Amino acid sequence: MTTRAWLREQAHTAAAASRNEEDYFSILTDLGITVHTRIGPETGDVIGYSLSTSGDTAAGEPVKFGGSKLSPDLSIHRLRERFTSQPDAPLTAPPAHPWRQAERSLRIAHAALTDPNGDVHRAQGEIAAFGDFLHTAALHVPHPLRAEMQAAASAFNRANRSMIRADHRAGYALRNAGQELLYGTDSAGDFVIAVLAATVHLALAASHWHEQREHHQQAAAAQQAHARLRSAYEAQAAPILSELIRRTPPTETVARYEGVLRATLPAQADRILADPAWPALTTALRRAEAGSYSSASVLTAAAEGRELDTADHPAQVLIWRLEADGSRLRRQAAQWL
């Protein structure tokens, strides 16, 4: 990674984690980055800044990169627009369940992007906040997922801005939810299963939103982020699915469930049976029956959660919905998959 690219990534992450200008410059300094500010001769206020690292010099002088040159949304004026849209007061106590607010905020942002009559400035504000959210979330997930999350955040940097001016107040809840993930007390596992699924679909919604407005570069960047987030989600889901497959019930039980499936969801049965996750679904059905639920009733209830036509893996969708009966976290995730 070049010095410019590294500084850009650090600056985006610092901005996402900051509530004001002082926070931003302080975080950068803590990262070992030198901040060079330009002061207005009349007002004495900061009117611009540049960044440098100790290892990058020319003729004995540090090579400086202006904020706006690193990325347009890192200019001092664009940063101030974001910071003034949110209270700069520090958190008084660690949030107990930040994933709940994160999932809720992602849902609200998704609704804003998919509303055909929605305000475009609000939608752009939610997209910008989602870019910040990805940067802070990448610091919170378990280590095996961080590379994918960081790559998704980096890819989305190009998608989080356009010629449409963002209403940053609209994205305050999502941006704040991302910052609270840094200080929350719940486990990363709780966050991953509920929120990763939501980020996958919000990235896809952002891509579609940009496509509708012929923002081709932004749409492509959002698609890249979507692919990375999907990869991270699948990595988190894989162990759970593998364990369910390992516990696949006997052949005669699987055959009975196939009959129930064809009777209950005839229009989707062939696609579900062709899904590699079908054996895992039979395990989930057996668990439901062990809890005194009929396989037909739980399949019907799961199918009502969200249409299955657009699902790439309909059996996997149903698994999370069935598993949601015993876990509020998975119930949250099931509504997105």
Coordinates of C-alpha atoms in Angstrom, one line a residue:
M1 CA 0.0 0.0 0.0
T2 CA 1.3 3.4 -0.9
T3 CA 1.7 6.1 1.8
R4 CA -1.2 8.0 0.2
A5 CA -3.5 5.0 0.3
W6 CA -2.5 4.1 3.8
L7 CA -3.1 7.7 5.0
R8 CA -6.5 7.8 3.3
E9 CA -7.6 4.6 5.0
Q10 CA -6.4 5.8 8.4
A11 CA -8.1 9.2 7.9
H12 CA -11.4 7.6 6.9
T13 CA -11.3 5.4 10.0
A14 CA -10.4 8.3 12.3
A15 CA -13.2 10.4 10.9
A16 CA -15.7 7.6 11.3
A17 CA -14.7 7.2 15.0
S18 CA -14.7 11.0 15.7
R19 CA -17.3 13.3 17.1
N20 CA -15.5 16.5 16.4
E21 CA -12.4 18.0 14.9
E22 CA -10.3 17.6 18.1
D23 CA -11.1 13.9 18.2
Y24 CA -10.1 13.5 14.5
F25 CA -6.7 15.1 14.8
S26 CA -6.0 13.4 18.2
I27 CA -6.7 9.9 16.7
L28 CA -4.5 10.6 13.7
T29 CA -1.7 11.7 16.1
D30 CA -2.1 8.6 18.2
L31 CA -1.7 6.5 15.0
G32 CA 1.7 8.1 14.5
I33 CA 0.6 10.4 11.8
T34 CA 1.8 14.0 11.8
V35 CA -1.0 16.6 11.3
H36 CA -0.1 19.9 9.7
T37 CA -2.8 22.5 10.0
R38 CA -3.2 25.7 8.0
I39 CA -4.4 28.7 10.1
G40 CA -6.4 31.6 8.7
P41 CA -4.4 34.8 9.2
E42 CA -7.5 36.8 10.1
T43 CA -9.5 34.4 12.2
G44 CA -6.8 32.1 13.6
D45 CA -9.0 29.1 12.8
V46 CA -7.9 26.0 11.0
I47 CA -8.7 26.4 7.3
G48 CA -7.1 23.2 6.0
Y49 CA -4.7 20.4 7.0
S50 CA -2.3 17.9 5.6
L51 CA -0.9 14.6 6.8
S52 CA 2.5 13.0 6.7
T53 CA 4.4 10.0 8.1
S54 CA 7.9 9.9 9.4
G55 CA 9.0 7.3 6.9
D56 CA 8.1 9.2 3.8
T57 CA 10.4 12.2 3.0
A58 CA 11.7 14.0 0.0
A59 CA 14.9 16.2 0.3
G60 CA 14.8 15.7 4.0
E61 CA 11.2 17.1 4.3
P62 CA 8.1 15.1 5.1
V63 CA 5.8 14.4 2.1
K64 CA 2.5 16.0 2.9
F65 CA -0.9 15.0 1.6
G66 CA -3.8 17.4 2.0
G67 CA -7.0 16.1 3.3
S68 CA -9.0 17.0 0.2
K69 CA -6.4 15.4 -2.0
L70 CA -6.6 12.2 -0.1
S71 CA -10.4 12.1 -0.6
P72 CA -13.0 14.9 -1.2
D73 CA -14.9 13.9 1.9
L74 CA -11.8 14.4 4.0
S75 CA -11.5 18.1 3.4
I76 CA -11.8 20.2 6.5
H77 CA -15.1 21.7 5.3
R78 CA -16.7 18.3 4.5
L79 CA -15.6 16.9 7.8
R80 CA -17.1 19.8 9.6
E81 CA -20.4 19.2 7.9
R82 CA -20.4 15.7 9.3
F83 CA -19.2 16.7 12.8
T84 CA -21.8 19.5 13.2
S85 CA -24.6 17.0 12.4
Q86 CA -24.0 15.1 15.6
P87 CA -23.5 16.0 19.3
D88 CA -19.8 16.1 20.1
A89 CA -20.3 15.1 23.8
P90 CA -18.4 12.0 24.7
L91 CA -20.2 8.8 25.8
T92 CA -21.0 9.0 29.5
A93 CA -21.2 5.2 29.8
P94 CA -20.5 2.2 27.6
P95 CA -23.6 1.2 25.7
A96 CA -24.9 -2.2 26.9
H97 CA -26.3 -3.5 23.6
P98 CA -24.9 -1.4 20.7
W99 CA -25.7 -4.2 18.1
R100 CA -29.4 -3.6 18.7
Q101 CA -29.1 0.1 17.7
A102 CA -26.8 -0.8 14.8
E103 CA -29.3 -3.3 13.4
R104 CA -32.2 -0.9 13.9
S105 CA -30.2 2.0 12.2
L106 CA -29.2 -0.2 9.3
R107 CA -32.9 -1.1 8.8
I108 CA -33.9 2.6 8.8
A109 CA -31.1 3.3 6.3
H110 CA -32.2 0.4 4.0
A111 CA -35.8 1.8 4.1
A112 CA -34.6 5.2 3.1
L113 CA -32.6 3.8 0.1
T114 CA -35.5 1.6 -1.1
D115 CA -38.3 4.1 -0.8
P116 CA -39.1 5.2 -4.4
N117 CA -40.5 8.5 -3.1
G118 CA -37.7 9.1 -0.5
D119 CA -35.7 12.2 -0.2
V120 CA -32.4 11.8 -2.2
H121 CA -30.5 14.0 0.2
R122 CA -31.5 11.9 3.2
A123 CA -30.6 8.7 1.2
Q124 CA -27.2 10.1 0.4
G125 CA -26.7 11.0 4.0
E126 CA -27.5 7.4 5.0
I127 CA -25.1 6.1 2.4
A128 CA -22.3 8.4 3.8
A129 CA -23.1 7.2 7.3
F130 CA -22.9 3.6 6.1
G131 CA -19.4 4.3 4.8
D132 CA -18.4 5.5 8.3
F133 CA -20.2 2.5 9.9
L134 CA -18.2 0.0 7.9
H135 CA -14.9 1.6 9.0
T136 CA -15.9 1.4 12.7
A137 CA -17.5 -2.1 12.4
A138 CA -14.3 -3.4 10.9
L139 CA -12.5 -2.6 14.2
H140 CA -15.1 -4.6 16.2
V141 CA -15.5 -7.9 14.4
P142 CA -13.4 -11.0 15.2
H143 CA -9.9 -11.0 13.7
P144 CA -10.7 -13.6 11.0
L145 CA -13.3 -11.3 9.5
R146 CA -11.4 -8.0 9.8
A147 CA -9.6 -8.2 6.4
E148 CA -12.9 -8.6 4.5
M149 CA -14.6 -5.9 6.5
Q150 CA -11.7 -3.5 6.0
A151 CA -11.7 -4.3 2.3
A152 CA -15.5 -3.6 2.2
A153 CA -15.0 -0.3 4.0
S154 CA -12.2 0.7 1.6
A155 CA -14.3 -0.3 -1.5
F156 CA -17.3 1.7 -0.2
N157 CA -15.3 4.9 0.2
R158 CA -16.1 5.6 -3.5
A159 CA -19.7 4.8 -3.1
N160 CA -20.4 7.0 -0.1
R161 CA -20.4 10.3 -2.0
S162 CA -21.9 11.6 -5.2
M163 CA -23.0 14.9 -6.8
I164 CA -26.1 14.8 -4.5
R165 CA -25.4 16.7 -1.3
A166 CA -25.8 14.5 1.7
D167 CA -28.1 15.4 4.6
H168 CA -25.7 14.2 7.3
R169 CA -28.3 14.7 10.0
A170 CA -30.3 11.9 8.4
G171 CA -27.4 9.5 8.9
Y172 CA -26.6 10.5 12.5
A173 CA -28.2 7.4 14.0
L174 CA -26.2 5.0 11.9
R175 CA -23.0 6.9 12.3
N176 CA -23.5 7.0 16.1
A177 CA -24.4 3.3 16.2
G178 CA -21.1 2.5 14.5
Q179 CA -19.2 4.6 17.0
E180 CA -21.0 2.9 19.9
L181 CA -19.8 -0.5 18.7
L182 CA -16.3 0.6 19.7
Y183 CA -17.3 1.0 23.3
G184 CA -20.1 -1.6 23.7
T185 CA -20.0 -4.4 26.3
D186 CA -21.7 -7.2 24.3
S187 CA -19.7 -9.8 22.4
A188 CA -18.5 -9.6 18.8
G189 CA -20.4 -12.8 18.1
D190 CA -23.7 -11.1 19.0
F191 CA -22.8 -8.3 16.6
V192 CA -21.8 -10.4 13.7
I193 CA -24.8 -12.7 13.3
A194 CA -27.3 -9.9 13.4
V195 CA -25.6 -7.0 11.8
L196 CA -23.4 -8.5 9.1
A197 CA -26.6 -9.8 7.3
A198 CA -28.0 -6.2 7.4
T199 CA -24.8 -4.7 5.9
V200 CA -24.9 -7.2 3.0
H201 CA -28.3 -6.0 1.9
L202 CA -27.7 -2.3 2.6
A203 CA -24.6 -2.4 0.4
L204 CA -26.7 -3.9 -2.4
A205 CA -29.4 -1.3 -1.9
A206 CA -26.8 1.4 -2.1
S207 CA -25.6 -0.1 -5.4
H208 CA -29.1 -0.1 -6.8
W209 CA -29.8 3.4 -5.6
H210 CA -26.7 4.7 -7.4
E211 CA -27.5 2.7 -10.6
Q212 CA -31.0 4.3 -10.8
R213 CA -29.3 7.7 -10.8
E214 CA -26.5 6.6 -13.3
H215 CA -23.8 7.0 -10.7
H216 CA -21.8 4.2 -12.3
Q217 CA -18.6 4.4 -10.4
Q218 CA -20.4 4.6 -7.1
A219 CA -22.7 1.7 -8.0
A220 CA -19.6 -0.5 -8.9
A221 CA -17.9 0.4 -5.7
A222 CA -21.0 -0.5 -3.6
Q223 CA -21.1 -3.9 -5.5
Q224 CA -17.5 -4.5 -4.6
A225 CA -18.3 -3.8 -0.9
H226 CA -21.3 -6.0 -1.2
A227 CA -19.2 -8.9 -2.4
R228 CA -16.7 -8.5 0.5
L229 CA -19.5 -8.2 3.1
R230 CA -21.2 -11.3 1.6
S231 CA -17.9 -13.2 2.0
A232 CA -17.5 -12.1 5.6
Y233 CA -21.1 -13.1 6.4
E234 CA -20.6 -16.5 4.7
A235 CA -17.4 -17.1 6.7
Q236 CA -19.3 -16.4 9.9
A237 CA -22.3 -18.6 8.9
A238 CA -20.2 -21.6 7.5
P239 CA -19.4 -23.2 10.9
I240 CA -23.0 -23.1 11.9
L241 CA -24.2 -24.6 8.7
S242 CA -21.5 -27.3 8.8
E243 CA -22.6 -28.4 12.2
L244 CA -26.2 -28.5 11.1
I245 CA -25.3 -30.6 8.1
R246 CA -23.3 -33.0 10.3
R247 CA -26.4 -33.6 12.3
T248 CA -28.6 -34.3 9.3
P249 CA -31.4 -36.7 10.4
P250 CA -31.9 -40.3 9.0
T251 CA -32.9 -40.7 5.3
E252 CA -36.5 -41.6 6.1
T253 CA -36.9 -38.4 8.1
V254 CA -35.4 -36.3 5.4
A255 CA -37.8 -37.9 2.9
R256 CA -40.7 -37.0 5.2
Y257 CA -39.5 -33.4 5.4
E258 CA -39.3 -33.2 1.6
G259 CA -43.0 -34.2 1.4
V260 CA -43.9 -31.6 4.0
L261 CA -41.9 -29.0 2.0
R262 CA -43.6 -29.8 -1.3
A263 CA -47.1 -29.6 0.4
T264 CA -46.3 -26.4 2.3
L265 CA -44.2 -24.4 -0.2
P266 CA -44.9 -26.0 -3.6
A267 CA -43.7 -23.0 -5.6
Q268 CA -40.3 -22.9 -3.9
A269 CA -39.8 -26.6 -3.1
D270 CA -37.5 -27.4 -6.1
R271 CA -35.2 -24.4 -5.4
I272 CA -35.0 -25.2 -1.7
L273 CA -34.2 -28.9 -2.4
A274 CA -31.5 -27.9 -4.8
D275 CA -29.8 -25.6 -2.3
P276 CA -26.7 -27.2 -0.7
A277 CA -28.0 -26.1 2.6
W278 CA -31.1 -28.4 2.4
P279 CA -29.6 -31.1 4.7
A280 CA -28.9 -28.4 7.3
L281 CA -32.5 -27.2 6.9
T282 CA -33.7 -30.7 7.8
T283 CA -31.7 -30.6 11.0
A284 CA -33.4 -27.2 11.9
L285 CA -36.8 -28.8 11.2
R286 CA -36.0 -31.7 13.5
R287 CA -35.0 -29.2 16.2
A288 CA -38.3 -27.4 15.7
E289 CA -40.3 -30.6 16.1
A290 CA -38.3 -31.4 19.2
G291 CA -39.7 -28.2 20.6
S292 CA -43.2 -29.3 19.9
Y293 CA -43.7 -27.4 16.7
S294 CA -44.9 -29.1 13.5
S295 CA -42.5 -28.9 10.5
A296 CA -45.3 -27.6 8.3
S297 CA -46.2 -24.7 10.7
V298 CA -42.6 -23.6 11.2
L299 CA -42.0 -23.7 7.4
T300 CA -45.1 -21.7 6.8
A301 CA -44.1 -19.1 9.4
A302 CA -40.5 -18.9 8.1
A303 CA -41.6 -18.4 4.5
E304 CA -43.8 -15.5 5.6
G305 CA -40.8 -13.5 6.9
R306 CA -39.7 -12.3 3.5
E307 CA -40.3 -13.5 0.0
L308 CA -37.9 -16.2 -1.2
D309 CA -37.8 -15.5 -5.0
T310 CA -34.8 -13.2 -4.8
A311 CA -32.9 -15.3 -2.3
D312 CA -29.7 -16.9 -3.7
H313 CA -29.9 -19.6 -1.1
P314 CA -33.5 -20.1 0.0
A315 CA -32.8 -23.1 2.3
Q316 CA -30.2 -21.0 4.1
V317 CA -32.8 -18.2 4.5
L318 CA -35.3 -20.6 6.1
I319 CA -32.6 -22.1 8.4
W320 CA -31.9 -18.7 10.0
R321 CA -35.6 -18.0 10.3
L322 CA -36.2 -21.3 12.0
E323 CA -33.2 -20.8 14.3
A324 CA -34.5 -17.4 15.1
D325 CA -37.2 -19.0 17.2
G326 CA -34.6 -19.6 19.9
S327 CA -32.4 -16.5 19.3
R328 CA -33.4 -12.9 19.0
L329 CA -30.2 -12.2 17.2
R330 CA -31.0 -14.7 14.5
R331 CA -34.5 -13.4 14.3
Q332 CA -33.0 -10.0 13.5
A333 CA -30.7 -11.5 10.8
A334 CA -33.5 -13.6 9.3
Q335 CA -35.4 -10.5 8.3
W336 CA -32.5 -9.5 6.0
L337 CA -31.5 -12.8 4.4

